[in-house]
Tab-separated table of C-alpha atoms in Angstrom:
chain	number	residue	atom	x	y	z
Y	1	UNK	CA	-73.765	-37.875	41.257
Y	2	UNK	CA	-70.020	-37.982	41.722
Y	3	UNK	CA	-69.924	-41.375	39.794
Y	4	UNK	CA	-71.975	-39.913	36.862
Y	5	UNK	CA	-69.409	-36.951	36.675
Y	6	UNK	CA	-66.491	-39.364	36.511
Y	7	UNK	CA	-68.150	-41.364	33.748
Y	8	UNK	CA	-68.697	-38.246	31.764
Y	9	UNK	CA	-65.110	-37.209	32.110
Y	10	UNK	CA	-63.933	-40.554	30.847
Y	11	UNK	CA	-66.159	-40.437	27.828
Y	12	UNK	CA	-64.994	-36.915	27.096
Y	13	UNK	CA	-61.373	-38.097	27.220
Y	14	UNK	CA	-62.024	-41.058	24.964
Y	15	UNK	CA	-63.765	-38.682	22.486
Y	16	UNK	CA	-60.953	-36.328	22.494
Y	17	UNK	CA	-58.520	-39.177	21.880
Y	18	UNK	CA	-60.602	-40.301	18.885
Y	19	UNK	CA	-60.626	-36.766	17.434
Y	20	UNK	CA	-56.881	-36.444	17.902
Y	21	UNK	CA	-56.228	-39.762	16.164
Y	22	UNK	CA	-58.411	-38.965	13.241
Y	23	UNK	CA	-56.702	-35.549	12.722
Y	24	UNK	CA	-53.165	-36.814	13.058
Y	25	UNK	CA	-53.226	-39.429	10.332
Y	26	UNK	CA	-53.959	-36.972	7.564
Y	27	UNK	CA	-51.304	-34.568	8.818
Y	28	UNK	CA	-48.719	-37.267	8.799
Y	29	UNK	CA	-49.881	-38.501	5.347
Y	30	UNK	CA	-49.408	-35.033	3.947
Y	31	UNK	CA	-45.855	-34.651	5.140
Y	32	UNK	CA	-44.522	-36.719	2.386
Y	33	UNK	CA	-45.015	-33.846	-0.128
Y	34	UNK	CA	-42.272	-31.921	1.416
Y	35	UNK	CA	-39.940	-34.904	1.693
Y	36	UNK	CA	-40.491	-36.150	-1.815
Y	37	UNK	CA	-41.412	-33.213	-4.011
Y	38	UNK	CA	-40.176	-34.908	-7.075
Y	39	UNK	CA	-42.760	-37.685	-6.598
Y	40	UNK	CA	-45.685	-35.630	-5.762
Y	41	UNK	CA	-47.759	-36.161	-8.951
Y	42	UNK	CA	-46.956	-39.761	-9.182
Y	43	UNK	CA	-47.778	-40.537	-5.547
Y	44	UNK	CA	-50.972	-38.758	-5.726
Y	45	UNK	CA	-51.912	-40.669	-8.867
Y	46	UNK	CA	-51.089	-44.005	-6.982
Y	47	UNK	CA	-53.164	-42.769	-4.046
Y	48	UNK	CA	-56.205	-41.914	-6.049
Y	49	UNK	CA	-56.044	-45.301	-7.779
Y	50	UNK	CA	-55.501	-47.329	-4.710
Y	51	UNK	CA	-52.115	-48.570	-5.928
Y	52	UNK	CA	-50.528	-47.661	-2.520
Y	53	UNK	CA	-51.896	-46.767	0.865
Y	54	UNK	CA	-50.513	-45.688	4.166
Y	55	UNK	CA	-50.476	-47.535	7.498
Y	56	UNK	CA	-52.724	-46.844	10.341
Y	57	UNK	CA	-50.792	-43.530	11.225
Y	58	UNK	CA	-50.954	-42.330	7.554
Y	59	UNK	CA	-47.468	-42.985	6.836
Y	60	UNK	CA	-47.065	-43.916	3.159
Y	61	UNK	CA	-43.606	-45.381	3.875
Y	62	UNK	CA	-42.366	-43.808	0.575
Y	63	UNK	CA	-38.756	-44.522	1.535
Y	64	UNK	CA	-39.399	-48.171	2.209
Y	65	UNK	CA	-38.600	-50.919	-0.241
Y	66	UNK	CA	-41.093	-52.905	-2.473
Y	67	UNK	CA	-41.248	-56.662	-2.478
Y	68	UNK	CA	-41.580	-58.790	-5.722
Y	69	UNK	CA	-45.071	-59.890	-4.641
Y	70	UNK	CA	-46.096	-56.304	-4.078
Y	71	UNK	CA	-44.764	-55.357	-7.528
Y	72	UNK	CA	-46.743	-58.211	-8.921
Y	73	UNK	CA	-50.037	-56.979	-7.401
Y	74	UNK	CA	-49.326	-53.509	-8.573
Y	75	UNK	CA	-48.752	-54.405	-12.225
Y	76	UNK	CA	-51.671	-56.926	-12.378
Y	77	UNK	CA	-54.085	-54.257	-11.000
Y	78	UNK	CA	-52.699	-51.340	-12.966
Y	79	UNK	CA	-52.524	-52.993	-16.397
Y	80	UNK	CA	-55.395	-55.499	-15.821
Y	81	UNK	CA	-53.168	-58.298	-16.715
Y	82	UNK	CA	-54.639	-61.767	-17.511
Y	83	UNK	CA	-52.832	-65.014	-17.382
Y	84	UNK	CA	-52.088	-66.613	-20.759
Y	85	UNK	CA	-50.079	-69.603	-19.933
Y	86	UNK	CA	-49.509	-72.109	-17.089
Y	87	UNK	CA	-47.753	-71.234	-13.776
Y	88	UNK	CA	-44.145	-70.370	-14.524
Y	89	UNK	CA	-42.883	-70.389	-10.947
Y	90	UNK	CA	-42.706	-73.243	-8.593
Y	91	UNK	CA	-43.387	-71.321	-5.347
Y	92	UNK	CA	-46.617	-69.472	-6.559
Y	93	UNK	CA	-50.100	-70.799	-6.320
Y	94	UNK	CA	-51.883	-71.332	-9.752
Y	95	UNK	CA	-53.146	-68.006	-11.213
Y	96	UNK	CA	-52.324	-66.113	-8.001
Y	97	UNK	CA	-50.779	-63.240	-10.036
Y	98	UNK	CA	-51.336	-63.065	-13.727
Y	99	UNK	CA	-48.191	-60.866	-13.697
Y	100	UNK	CA	-45.933	-63.879	-13.529
Y	101	UNK	CA	-46.346	-64.329	-17.254
Y	102	UNK	CA	-44.859	-60.832	-17.658
Y	103	UNK	CA	-41.973	-61.251	-15.225
Y	104	UNK	CA	-38.454	-61.571	-16.959
Y	105	UNK	CA	-37.651	-65.098	-15.778
Y	106	UNK	CA	-34.358	-65.848	-13.945
Y	107	UNK	CA	-34.826	-69.329	-12.468
Y	108	UNK	CA	-37.756	-71.381	-11.414
Y	109	UNK	CA	-38.785	-69.489	-8.300
Y	110	UNK	CA	-40.520	-66.139	-7.934
Y	111	UNK	CA	-39.243	-65.407	-4.350
Y	112	UNK	CA	-42.086	-62.944	-3.654
Y	113	UNK	CA	-40.858	-61.856	-0.326
Y	114	UNK	CA	-37.603	-60.474	-1.610
Y	115	UNK	CA	-37.040	-56.796	-2.362
Y	116	UNK	CA	-37.130	-55.455	-5.849
Y	117	UNK	CA	-34.109	-53.770	-7.423
Y	118	UNK	CA	-34.296	-50.811	-9.794
Y	119	UNK	CA	-33.434	-52.955	-12.772
Y	120	UNK	CA	-36.031	-55.664	-11.904
Y	121	UNK	CA	-38.790	-53.121	-11.597
Y	122	UNK	CA	-38.001	-51.179	-14.800
Y	123	UNK	CA	-37.534	-54.297	-16.885
Y	124	UNK	CA	-40.815	-55.827	-15.558
Y	125	UNK	CA	-42.542	-52.513	-16.001
Y	126	UNK	CA	-41.749	-52.517	-19.738
Y	127	UNK	CA	-43.207	-56.124	-20.208
Y	128	UNK	CA	-46.220	-55.520	-17.994
Y	129	UNK	CA	-47.220	-52.346	-19.931
Y	130	UNK	CA	-47.121	-54.272	-23.114
Y	131	UNK	CA	-43.826	-52.862	-24.716
Y	132	UNK	CA	-41.067	-54.654	-26.302
Y	133	UNK	CA	-37.443	-54.976	-25.483
Y	134	UNK	CA	-35.111	-52.758	-27.467
Y	135	UNK	CA	-32.859	-54.243	-30.175
Y	136	UNK	CA	-29.708	-53.028	-28.642
Y	137	UNK	CA	-28.336	-51.646	-25.269
Y	138	UNK	CA	-26.456	-48.719	-26.965
Y	139	UNK	CA	-28.195	-45.761	-25.309
Y	140	UNK	CA	-28.009	-47.087	-21.783
Y	141	UNK	CA	-24.480	-48.328	-22.122
Y	142	UNK	CA	-23.214	-44.970	-23.391
Y	143	UNK	CA	-25.245	-42.874	-20.911
Y	144	UNK	CA	-24.261	-44.441	-17.628
Y	145	UNK	CA	-21.049	-45.310	-15.950
Y	146	UNK	CA	-22.566	-48.413	-14.241
Y	147	UNK	CA	-24.510	-49.631	-17.237
Y	148	UNK	CA	-22.526	-52.865	-17.582
Y	149	UNK	CA	-23.572	-53.934	-14.113
Y	150	UNK	CA	-27.099	-54.495	-15.400
Y	151	UNK	CA	-27.983	-58.158	-15.367
Y	152	UNK	CA	-27.978	-59.469	-18.949
Y	153	UNK	CA	-31.635	-60.646	-18.700
Y	154	UNK	CA	-32.770	-57.080	-18.217
Y	155	UNK	CA	-30.528	-55.147	-20.511
Y	156	UNK	CA	-32.778	-54.740	-23.612
Y	157	UNK	CA	-35.853	-54.189	-21.602
Y	158	UNK	CA	-34.028	-51.584	-19.502
Y	159	UNK	CA	-32.986	-49.895	-22.709
Y	160	UNK	CA	-36.681	-49.364	-23.415
Y	161	UNK	CA	-37.193	-47.911	-20.041
Y	162	UNK	CA	-34.248	-45.570	-20.448
Y	163	UNK	CA	-35.086	-44.338	-23.973
Y	164	UNK	CA	-38.692	-43.610	-22.991
Y	165	UNK	CA	-37.390	-41.804	-19.814
Y	166	UNK	CA	-39.319	-44.045	-17.393
Y	167	UNK	CA	-35.947	-44.648	-15.632
Y	168	UNK	CA	-33.604	-41.770	-15.091
Y	169	UNK	CA	-30.015	-41.445	-14.014
Y	170	UNK	CA	-28.310	-40.254	-10.888
Y	171	UNK	CA	-25.180	-38.229	-11.465
Y	172	UNK	CA	-24.132	-40.476	-14.419
Y	173	UNK	CA	-25.232	-43.678	-12.773
Y	174	UNK	CA	-28.415	-45.791	-13.221
Y	175	UNK	CA	-27.969	-47.712	-9.877
Y	176	UNK	CA	-29.558	-50.960	-11.263
Y	177	UNK	CA	-28.702	-53.028	-8.183
Y	178	UNK	CA	-30.105	-50.600	-5.592
Y	179	UNK	CA	-33.406	-51.592	-3.939
Y	180	UNK	CA	-36.416	-49.679	-5.235
Y	181	UNK	CA	-38.214	-47.354	-2.903
Y	182	UNK	CA	-42.087	-46.998	-2.934
Y	183	UNK	CA	-41.621	-43.452	-4.096
Y	184	UNK	CA	-39.550	-44.551	-7.035
Y	185	UNK	CA	-42.022	-47.277	-7.953
Y	186	UNK	CA	-44.821	-44.678	-8.153
Y	187	UNK	CA	-42.645	-42.381	-10.251
Y	188	UNK	CA	-41.679	-45.188	-12.662
Y	189	UNK	CA	-45.189	-46.315	-13.095
Y	190	UNK	CA	-46.674	-42.822	-13.391
Y	191	UNK	CA	-44.265	-41.994	-16.284
Y	192	UNK	CA	-45.761	-45.055	-18.182
Y	193	UNK	CA	-49.505	-44.489	-17.596
Y	194	UNK	CA	-49.027	-40.627	-18.219
Y	195	UNK	CA	-46.552	-40.128	-21.099
Y	196	UNK	CA	-46.979	-36.367	-20.772
Y	197	UNK	CA	-45.647	-36.406	-17.015
Y	198	UNK	CA	-42.875	-34.107	-16.204
Y	199	UNK	CA	-39.915	-36.635	-16.218
Y	200	UNK	CA	-37.847	-34.913	-13.583
Y	201	UNK	CA	-34.835	-36.839	-12.440
Y	202	UNK	CA	-34.773	-38.016	-8.855
Y	203	UNK	CA	-31.356	-36.879	-8.139
Y	204	UNK	CA	-29.895	-35.482	-11.348
Y	205	UNK	CA	-29.881	-36.293	-15.040
Y	206	UNK	CA	-27.000	-38.394	-16.597
Y	207	UNK	CA	-24.606	-36.134	-18.528
Y	208	UNK	CA	-24.474	-36.970	-22.240
Y	209	UNK	CA	-21.373	-35.711	-24.145
Y	210	UNK	CA	-21.166	-34.911	-27.753
Y	211	UNK	CA	-18.991	-37.982	-28.358
Y	212	UNK	CA	-21.770	-40.223	-26.780
Y	213	UNK	CA	-24.357	-38.591	-29.063
Y	214	UNK	CA	-22.274	-39.075	-32.133
Y	215	UNK	CA	-21.716	-42.692	-31.138
Y	216	UNK	CA	-25.459	-43.299	-30.851
Y	217	UNK	CA	-26.024	-41.738	-34.289
Y	218	UNK	CA	-23.319	-43.914	-35.735
Y	219	UNK	CA	-24.966	-46.948	-34.101
């Protein structure tokens, strides 16, 4: 009789643990809304469309960085990309990611395990979504103090991202070399697939002076 009672107690403890685990994951997953209010709509979109997912605890890791391979997967799935040419990178399996056709190429290797910078993601997003590089780099150059630090291979594509408000500034800087976070990736992507989205800056809009506006008009 005592043995039976012990077994029942053990089963009860296990059941309680399972219930606690199932409840705690959604609670942890919901915490991101307070930490990333500016990314709420975009993250919800990415969750609903299985673009991102959390770990076993429900943590979405929105402050974590995105790898180039993860970026390829996101764009391939989001835009239903199809490969139109032979493999472009020597470190990728044939037709593994159709996205490689849309990646601004800088060398012969894809380096999928490397983290993505803001300039790489913005430029690649423009190509993957079927848009064209701008004819100039005027608006970005006049708008941001660090605009000239953008890699030459990305400048005209970045101009498209900036003029369409996919990529916004941070106190007068565009931070092109900063590693992209998962929250930022969701936000950039959402601004493309939903043009009517509220394009609220992550940490503040770049300040545009009258002189800069006049220079744009003249250009």
